[in-house]
Amino acid sequence: MRLGAVILTMGNRPEELQDLLRSVAEQKGDPIDVVVVGNGIKASQLPGLELARTLDLPENLGIPGGRNRGFDLLLALPAEQRPEAVLVLDDDGKLDGPEAAERIRAAFEADPHLGIVSFRICDPVSGEVQRRHVPRVRVGDPNRSSKVTTFLGGASAIRTAVIDQVGGLPDDWFYCHEETDQAWRALDAGWSIEYRADLTLLHPKSLPSRHATYAYNVARNRVWLARRNLPGVLIPAYLGVWAALTLARTRNRDILRVWLRGFAAGWRTPCGPRRPMSWTTVWRMTRLGRPPVI
């Protein structure tokens, strides 16, 4: 199985990027076709990228927009070079050991309905796996693999047939929930998603709130996610549960005001094409432990 990889960078972590590229180059099996996307910077001018394709974007398109341009480049290759699955990796992560690519190939080849694989993300110093990095409501043991309903965008592999069928990430979301939007569309098309604890990306512990626009985007994009993908009667239930939890947990009034602006913007602004999932998919997600009201 031919593999590609998309790595998005803003050029501010050159040493970590080099470590990641080395970990990809050391994988067993056929070489992985790597695209490094410079999101508003010239990746072509970064050192040590001689063995990777580079793509220079004149402006920062955000995480989904930048990754989509990398997908476009790989999927436009001639048939004999086009990858059958694409790894999506954060530029400050590193694959743990040289077996990851072969395990990814084996997983996809063993299950023709498997569309997306989500990796275990582990802090390289403490060994901690953050709760938010295990895509289950009941996290349990982070070293246990399972079927899931979403995935971690910077530590994943996606079958290119999924992108062909349901499309890439929502371009204009910039950051937050773009993977869940793609995951729900994949599930509705009949694909499955697995969290695989035997595939590890070493990545420093971090908080999502480190991004300046986090509170606004997390609210706006959650509304967009519901409006685009859920049956009408589930939209108020899903957003009501989530809003109640957010209001109960948020103590900082400034952050809450930004969140409320984002929530309002999610209703006021276009969310993109609406394709509500089937009730069969709703039931399938419920059986997997995450009904789309949580």
mmCIF file of C-alpha atoms in Angstrom:
data_model
loop_
_atom_site.group_PDB
_atom_site.id
_atom_site.type_symbol
_atom_site.label_atom_id
_atom_site.label_comp_id
_atom_site.label_asym_id
_atom_site.label_seq_id
_atom_site.Cartn_x
_atom_site.Cartn_y
_atom_site.Cartn_z
ATOM 1 C CA MET A 1 0.000 0.000 0.000
ATOM 2 C CA ARG A 2 1.434 3.351 -1.056
ATOM 3 C CA LEU A 3 1.532 5.918 1.734
ATOM 4 C CA GLY A 4 1.810 9.686 1.626
ATOM 5 C CA ALA A 5 2.113 12.216 4.433
ATOM 6 C CA VAL A 6 1.002 15.810 4.863
ATOM 7 C CA ILE A 7 2.875 17.969 7.359
ATOM 8 C CA LEU A 8 1.713 21.530 7.955
ATOM 9 C CA THR A 9 4.249 24.043 9.234
ATOM 10 C CA MET A 10 4.604 27.744 9.917
ATOM 11 C CA GLY A 11 8.384 27.408 10.015
ATOM 12 C CA ASN A 12 8.669 28.187 13.738
ATOM 13 C CA ARG A 13 9.699 24.680 14.864
ATOM 14 C CA PRO A 14 12.586 23.751 12.557
ATOM 15 C CA GLU A 15 14.279 21.266 14.891
ATOM 16 C CA GLU A 16 11.047 19.437 15.682
ATOM 17 C CA LEU A 17 10.197 19.317 11.975
ATOM 18 C CA GLN A 18 13.572 17.734 11.237
ATOM 19 C CA ASP A 19 12.978 15.112 13.948
ATOM 20 C CA LEU A 20 9.572 14.314 12.481
ATOM 21 C CA LEU A 21 10.920 13.987 8.941
ATOM 22 C CA ARG A 22 13.660 11.641 10.167
ATOM 23 C CA SER A 23 11.087 9.482 11.956
ATOM 24 C CA VAL A 24 9.051 9.261 8.729
ATOM 25 C CA ALA A 25 12.125 8.461 6.618
ATOM 26 C CA GLU A 26 13.090 5.648 9.016
ATOM 27 C CA GLN A 27 9.815 3.771 8.554
ATOM 28 C CA LYS A 28 10.057 0.211 7.275
ATOM 29 C CA GLY A 29 8.580 -0.640 3.887
ATOM 30 C CA ASP A 30 8.346 1.527 0.805
ATOM 31 C CA PRO A 31 9.250 5.214 1.254
ATOM 32 C CA ILE A 32 6.453 7.572 2.266
ATOM 33 C CA ASP A 33 5.758 10.429 -0.150
ATOM 34 C CA VAL A 34 5.940 13.500 2.129
ATOM 35 C CA VAL A 35 4.477 16.939 1.435
ATOM 36 C CA VAL A 36 5.498 19.783 3.746
ATOM 37 C CA VAL A 37 2.999 22.627 3.427
ATOM 38 C CA GLY A 38 4.225 26.089 4.389
ATOM 39 C CA ASN A 39 1.153 27.806 5.795
ATOM 40 C CA GLY A 40 1.923 31.411 4.930
ATOM 41 C CA ILE A 41 5.661 30.739 4.713
ATOM 42 C CA LYS A 42 8.048 29.372 2.086
ATOM 43 C CA ALA A 43 8.543 25.746 3.062
ATOM 44 C CA SER A 44 10.740 25.406 -0.037
ATOM 45 C CA GLN A 45 13.345 27.563 1.697
ATOM 46 C CA LEU A 46 13.474 25.559 4.933
ATOM 47 C CA PRO A 47 16.629 23.474 5.433
ATOM 48 C CA GLY A 48 16.625 19.682 5.308
ATOM 49 C CA LEU A 49 13.592 19.168 3.087
ATOM 50 C CA GLU A 50 15.455 17.744 0.115
ATOM 51 C CA LEU A 51 13.593 14.415 0.243
ATOM 52 C CA ALA A 52 10.116 15.978 0.654
ATOM 53 C CA ARG A 53 7.778 17.769 -1.697
ATOM 54 C CA THR A 54 7.117 21.313 -0.554
ATOM 55 C CA LEU A 55 4.147 23.576 -1.093
ATOM 56 C CA ASP A 56 4.335 27.310 -0.355
ATOM 57 C CA LEU A 57 1.055 29.000 0.550
ATOM 58 C CA PRO A 58 1.179 32.818 0.301
ATOM 59 C CA GLU A 59 -1.122 33.195 3.309
ATOM 60 C CA ASN A 60 -2.038 31.218 6.400
ATOM 61 C CA LEU A 61 -5.154 29.245 5.423
ATOM 62 C CA GLY A 62 -5.561 27.684 8.852
ATOM 63 C CA ILE A 63 -5.202 24.019 9.676
ATOM 64 C CA PRO A 64 -7.947 22.551 7.446
ATOM 65 C CA GLY A 65 -7.176 24.799 4.475
ATOM 66 C CA GLY A 66 -3.466 24.067 4.655
ATOM 67 C CA ARG A 67 -3.913 20.321 5.012
ATOM 68 C CA ASN A 68 -6.400 20.256 2.153
ATOM 69 C CA ARG A 69 -3.834 21.827 -0.167
ATOM 70 C CA GLY A 70 -1.438 19.022 0.774
ATOM 71 C CA PHE A 71 -4.135 16.434 0.038
ATOM 72 C CA ASP A 72 -4.775 18.088 -3.320
ATOM 73 C CA LEU A 73 -1.116 17.821 -4.302
ATOM 74 C CA LEU A 74 -0.834 14.126 -3.408
ATOM 75 C CA LEU A 75 -4.176 13.115 -4.901
ATOM 76 C CA ALA A 76 -3.319 14.846 -8.182
ATOM 77 C CA LEU A 77 -0.300 12.593 -8.731
ATOM 78 C CA PRO A 78 -0.406 9.984 -11.538
ATOM 79 C CA ALA A 79 -2.180 6.760 -10.620
ATOM 80 C CA GLU A 80 1.048 4.807 -10.188
ATOM 81 C CA GLN A 81 2.315 7.391 -7.643
ATOM 82 C CA ARG A 82 -0.923 8.367 -5.935
ATOM 83 C CA PRO A 83 -0.962 7.221 -2.287
ATOM 84 C CA GLU A 84 -3.697 4.910 -1.061
ATOM 85 C CA ALA A 85 -3.575 6.419 2.427
ATOM 86 C CA VAL A 86 -2.185 9.676 3.810
ATOM 87 C CA LEU A 87 -0.632 10.276 7.210
ATOM 88 C CA VAL A 88 -1.439 13.680 8.706
ATOM 89 C CA LEU A 89 1.194 14.724 11.233
ATOM 90 C CA ASP A 90 1.825 17.751 13.454
ATOM 91 C CA ASP A 91 5.213 19.327 12.775
ATOM 92 C CA ASP A 92 6.215 19.108 16.449
ATOM 93 C CA GLY A 93 5.433 15.402 16.724
ATOM 94 C CA LYS A 94 7.513 12.322 15.953
ATOM 95 C CA LEU A 95 6.575 8.758 15.069
ATOM 96 C CA ASP A 96 7.600 6.367 17.829
ATOM 97 C CA GLY A 97 9.686 3.667 16.170
ATOM 98 C CA PRO A 98 10.024 2.442 12.583
ATOM 99 C CA GLU A 99 7.014 0.073 12.592
ATOM 100 C CA ALA A 100 4.189 2.638 12.323
ATOM 101 C CA ALA A 101 3.888 2.631 8.535
ATOM 102 C CA GLU A 102 3.720 -1.162 8.329
ATOM 103 C CA ARG A 103 1.060 -1.247 11.056
ATOM 104 C CA ILE A 104 -0.969 1.366 9.180
ATOM 105 C CA ARG A 105 -0.725 -0.656 5.978
ATOM 106 C CA ALA A 106 -1.737 -3.826 7.796
ATOM 107 C CA ALA A 107 -4.726 -2.120 9.438
ATOM 108 C CA PHE A 108 -6.110 -0.770 6.155
ATOM 109 C CA GLU A 109 -5.433 -3.985 4.241
ATOM 110 C CA ALA A 110 -7.115 -6.118 6.921
ATOM 111 C CA ASP A 111 -10.351 -4.098 6.875
ATOM 112 C CA PRO A 112 -11.564 -2.640 3.564
ATOM 113 C CA HIS A 113 -14.166 -0.566 5.443
ATOM 114 C CA LEU A 114 -11.596 1.119 7.691
ATOM 115 C CA GLY A 115 -11.368 4.723 6.551
ATOM 116 C CA ILE A 116 -9.448 6.615 9.238
ATOM 117 C CA VAL A 117 -6.930 5.644 11.916
ATOM 118 C CA SER A 118 -6.304 7.881 14.945
ATOM 119 C CA PHE A 119 -2.957 7.505 16.722
ATOM 120 C CA ARG A 120 -2.145 7.467 20.422
ATOM 121 C CA ILE A 121 -0.500 10.794 21.352
ATOM 122 C CA CYS A 122 2.052 10.566 24.119
ATOM 123 C CA ASP A 123 4.230 13.184 25.801
ATOM 124 C CA PRO A 124 7.852 12.154 25.100
ATOM 125 C CA VAL A 125 9.088 13.197 28.577
ATOM 126 C CA SER A 126 6.334 12.232 31.008
ATOM 127 C CA GLY A 127 4.711 9.477 28.959
ATOM 128 C CA GLU A 128 1.313 11.055 29.672
ATOM 129 C CA VAL A 129 -1.594 10.610 27.273
ATOM 130 C CA GLN A 130 -3.939 13.579 27.675
ATOM 131 C CA ARG A 131 -7.608 12.780 28.119
ATOM 132 C CA ARG A 132 -8.608 14.984 25.180
ATOM 133 C CA HIS A 133 -6.334 12.955 22.891
ATOM 134 C CA VAL A 134 -8.344 9.751 23.325
ATOM 135 C CA PRO A 135 -11.433 10.176 21.111
ATOM 136 C CA ARG A 136 -13.886 8.388 23.408
ATOM 137 C CA VAL A 137 -16.435 9.759 25.885
ATOM 138 C CA ARG A 138 -15.350 7.116 28.394
ATOM 139 C CA VAL A 139 -11.618 7.297 27.880
ATOM 140 C CA GLY A 140 -10.712 4.330 30.046
ATOM 141 C CA ASP A 141 -7.280 2.921 29.342
ATOM 142 C CA PRO A 142 -5.536 5.042 26.664
ATOM 143 C CA ASN A 143 -3.564 1.938 25.728
ATOM 144 C CA ARG A 144 -6.749 0.189 24.574
ATOM 145 C CA SER A 145 -7.662 0.396 20.890
ATOM 146 C CA SER A 146 -11.302 0.724 19.815
ATOM 147 C CA LYS A 147 -13.725 1.872 17.159
ATOM 148 C CA VAL A 148 -14.489 5.588 17.598
ATOM 149 C CA THR A 149 -16.535 8.383 16.018
ATOM 150 C CA THR A 150 -13.843 11.021 15.533
ATOM 151 C CA PHE A 151 -10.052 11.314 15.355
ATOM 152 C CA LEU A 152 -7.051 13.529 16.133
ATOM 153 C CA GLY A 153 -6.145 15.551 13.067
ATOM 154 C CA GLY A 154 -2.376 15.870 13.561
ATOM 155 C CA ALA A 155 -1.847 12.213 14.420
ATOM 156 C CA SER A 156 -3.850 10.194 11.946
ATOM 157 C CA ALA A 157 -3.979 8.335 8.666
ATOM 158 C CA ILE A 158 -6.850 8.550 6.188
ATOM 159 C CA ARG A 159 -7.585 6.348 3.227
ATOM 160 C CA THR A 160 -7.563 8.465 0.071
ATOM 161 C CA ALA A 161 -10.789 6.787 -1.043
ATOM 162 C CA VAL A 162 -12.461 8.534 1.907
ATOM 163 C CA ILE A 163 -11.269 11.936 0.685
ATOM 164 C CA ASP A 164 -12.391 11.052 -2.839
ATOM 165 C CA GLN A 165 -15.865 10.143 -1.574
ATOM 166 C CA VAL A 166 -16.669 12.650 1.195
ATOM 167 C CA GLY A 167 -14.142 15.430 0.542
ATOM 168 C CA GLY A 168 -11.430 16.929 2.677
ATOM 169 C CA LEU A 169 -11.637 19.106 5.753
ATOM 170 C CA PRO A 170 -13.945 22.171 5.792
ATOM 171 C CA ASP A 171 -11.639 24.804 4.321
ATOM 172 C CA ASP A 172 -12.906 27.944 6.037
ATOM 173 C CA TRP A 173 -13.061 26.657 9.648
ATOM 174 C CA PHE A 174 -9.412 27.663 10.254
ATOM 175 C CA TYR A 175 -9.119 25.621 13.458
ATOM 176 C CA CYS A 176 -11.392 23.479 15.721
ATOM 177 C CA HIS A 177 -13.674 20.518 15.016
ATOM 178 C CA GLU A 178 -12.670 20.150 11.348
ATOM 179 C CA GLU A 179 -11.709 16.498 11.928
ATOM 180 C CA THR A 180 -15.069 15.694 13.506
ATOM 181 C CA ASP A 181 -16.861 17.172 10.498
ATOM 182 C CA GLN A 182 -14.885 14.906 8.172
ATOM 183 C CA ALA A 183 -15.289 11.942 10.534
ATOM 184 C CA TRP A 184 -19.084 12.257 10.629
ATOM 185 C CA ARG A 185 -19.248 12.434 6.842
ATOM 186 C CA ALA A 186 -17.044 9.346 6.601
ATOM 187 C CA LEU A 187 -19.185 7.427 9.086
ATOM 188 C CA ASP A 188 -22.324 8.383 7.174
ATOM 189 C CA ALA A 189 -20.716 7.048 3.982
ATOM 190 C CA GLY A 190 -20.168 3.655 5.643
ATOM 191 C CA TRP A 191 -16.507 3.948 6.691
ATOM 192 C CA SER A 192 -15.214 3.085 10.149
ATOM 193 C CA ILE A 193 -12.704 4.928 12.343
ATOM 194 C CA GLU A 194 -10.287 3.307 14.788
ATOM 195 C CA TYR A 195 -8.240 4.646 17.664
ATOM 196 C CA ARG A 196 -5.057 2.559 17.580
ATOM 197 C CA ALA A 197 -2.961 2.512 20.750
ATOM 198 C CA ASP A 198 -0.173 0.627 18.946
ATOM 199 C CA LEU A 199 0.491 3.670 16.737
ATOM 200 C CA THR A 200 2.137 6.407 18.767
ATOM 201 C CA LEU A 201 3.000 9.981 17.913
ATOM 202 C CA LEU A 202 5.349 11.507 20.465
ATOM 203 C CA HIS A 203 4.101 15.057 21.012
ATOM 204 C CA PRO A 204 4.717 17.554 23.840
ATOM 205 C CA LYS A 205 1.805 18.065 26.205
ATOM 206 C CA SER A 206 -0.173 21.170 25.248
ATOM 207 C CA LEU A 207 -3.466 22.972 25.764
ATOM 208 C CA PRO A 208 -5.872 23.758 22.896
ATOM 209 C CA SER A 209 -6.385 27.203 24.407
ATOM 210 C CA ARG A 210 -2.817 28.127 23.381
ATOM 211 C CA HIS A 211 -4.371 29.247 20.074
ATOM 212 C CA ALA A 212 -5.484 32.889 20.264
ATOM 213 C CA THR A 213 -8.805 32.240 18.520
ATOM 214 C CA TYR A 214 -9.635 29.044 20.402
ATOM 215 C CA ALA A 215 -12.653 30.201 22.438
ATOM 216 C CA TYR A 216 -14.285 31.890 19.438
ATOM 217 C CA ASN A 217 -13.577 29.104 16.947
ATOM 218 C CA VAL A 218 -14.540 26.263 19.249
ATOM 219 C CA ALA A 219 -17.993 27.829 19.690
ATOM 220 C CA ARG A 220 -18.609 28.950 16.109
ATOM 221 C CA ASN A 221 -17.382 25.705 14.564
ATOM 222 C CA ARG A 222 -19.370 23.511 16.952
ATOM 223 C CA VAL A 223 -22.548 25.249 15.782
ATOM 224 C CA TRP A 224 -21.458 24.853 12.162
ATOM 225 C CA LEU A 225 -20.741 21.160 12.803
ATOM 226 C CA ALA A 226 -24.267 20.580 14.079
ATOM 227 C CA ARG A 227 -25.966 22.662 11.394
ATOM 228 C CA ARG A 228 -24.106 20.857 8.605
ATOM 229 C CA ASN A 229 -24.356 17.280 9.790
ATOM 230 C CA LEU A 230 -27.122 16.536 12.290
ATOM 231 C CA PRO A 231 -30.792 15.748 11.692
ATOM 232 C CA GLY A 232 -32.793 18.839 12.588
ATOM 233 C CA VAL A 233 -34.284 17.522 15.829
ATOM 234 C CA LEU A 234 -30.827 16.687 17.217
ATOM 235 C CA ILE A 235 -29.281 20.119 16.649
ATOM 236 C CA PRO A 236 -30.808 21.808 19.741
ATOM 237 C CA ALA A 237 -30.111 18.741 21.891
ATOM 238 C CA TYR A 238 -26.460 18.501 20.839
ATOM 239 C CA LEU A 239 -25.757 22.227 21.179
ATOM 240 C CA GLY A 240 -27.829 22.538 24.356
ATOM 241 C CA VAL A 241 -25.876 19.821 26.169
ATOM 242 C CA TRP A 242 -22.573 21.271 25.000
ATOM 243 C CA ALA A 243 -23.519 24.884 25.878
ATOM 244 C CA ALA A 244 -24.672 23.861 29.369
ATOM 245 C CA LEU A 245 -21.382 22.061 30.035
ATOM 246 C CA THR A 246 -19.368 25.016 28.737
ATOM 247 C CA LEU A 247 -21.253 27.535 30.897
ATOM 248 C CA ALA A 248 -20.825 25.324 33.950
ATOM 249 C CA ARG A 249 -17.089 24.843 33.409
ATOM 250 C CA THR A 250 -15.998 28.329 32.301
ATOM 251 C CA ARG A 251 -15.035 30.642 35.151
ATOM 252 C CA ASN A 252 -13.268 33.358 33.147
ATOM 253 C CA ARG A 253 -15.827 35.951 32.036
ATOM 254 C CA ASP A 254 -13.626 37.340 29.266
ATOM 255 C CA ILE A 255 -13.267 33.883 27.712
ATOM 256 C CA LEU A 256 -16.998 33.302 28.117
ATOM 257 C CA ARG A 257 -17.805 36.545 26.276
ATOM 258 C CA VAL A 258 -15.572 35.475 23.360
ATOM 259 C CA TRP A 259 -17.238 32.056 23.392
ATOM 260 C CA LEU A 260 -20.702 33.628 23.254
ATOM 261 C CA ARG A 261 -19.666 35.771 20.269
ATOM 262 C CA GLY A 262 -18.466 32.641 18.487
ATOM 263 C CA PHE A 263 -21.668 30.775 19.352
ATOM 264 C CA ALA A 264 -23.754 33.612 17.907
ATOM 265 C CA ALA A 265 -21.561 33.751 14.792
ATOM 266 C CA GLY A 266 -22.144 30.040 14.235
ATOM 267 C CA TRP A 267 -25.856 30.753 13.798
ATOM 268 C CA ARG A 268 -25.483 33.987 11.804
ATOM 269 C CA THR A 269 -22.889 32.928 9.260
ATOM 270 C CA PRO A 270 -23.031 30.321 6.461
ATOM 271 C CA CYS A 271 -21.896 26.870 7.600
ATOM 272 C CA GLY A 272 -21.393 25.341 4.152
ATOM 273 C CA PRO A 273 -23.499 22.647 2.504
ATOM 274 C CA ARG A 274 -25.937 20.849 4.795
ATOM 275 C CA ARG A 275 -25.925 17.060 4.495
ATOM 276 C CA PRO A 276 -27.619 15.624 7.600
ATOM 277 C CA MET A 277 -26.485 12.140 8.547
ATOM 278 C CA SER A 278 -28.918 9.256 8.386
ATOM 279 C CA TRP A 279 -30.603 7.846 11.460
ATOM 280 C CA THR A 280 -28.688 4.640 10.787
ATOM 281 C CA THR A 281 -25.482 6.612 11.376
ATOM 282 C CA VAL A 282 -26.946 8.164 14.539
ATOM 283 C CA TRP A 283 -27.683 4.672 15.867
ATOM 284 C CA ARG A 284 -24.239 3.439 14.831
ATOM 285 C CA MET A 285 -22.574 6.312 16.724
ATOM 286 C CA THR A 286 -24.761 5.570 19.734
ATOM 287 C CA ARG A 287 -23.638 1.930 19.739
ATOM 288 C CA LEU A 288 -20.026 3.153 19.611
ATOM 289 C CA GLY A 289 -20.616 5.108 22.827
ATOM 290 C CA ARG A 290 -20.987 8.617 21.440
ATOM 291 C CA PRO A 291 -24.538 9.471 20.318
ATOM 292 C CA PRO A 292 -24.508 12.862 18.558
ATOM 293 C CA VAL A 293 -26.073 14.656 21.500
ATOM 294 C CA ILE A 294 -22.768 14.488 23.445
#
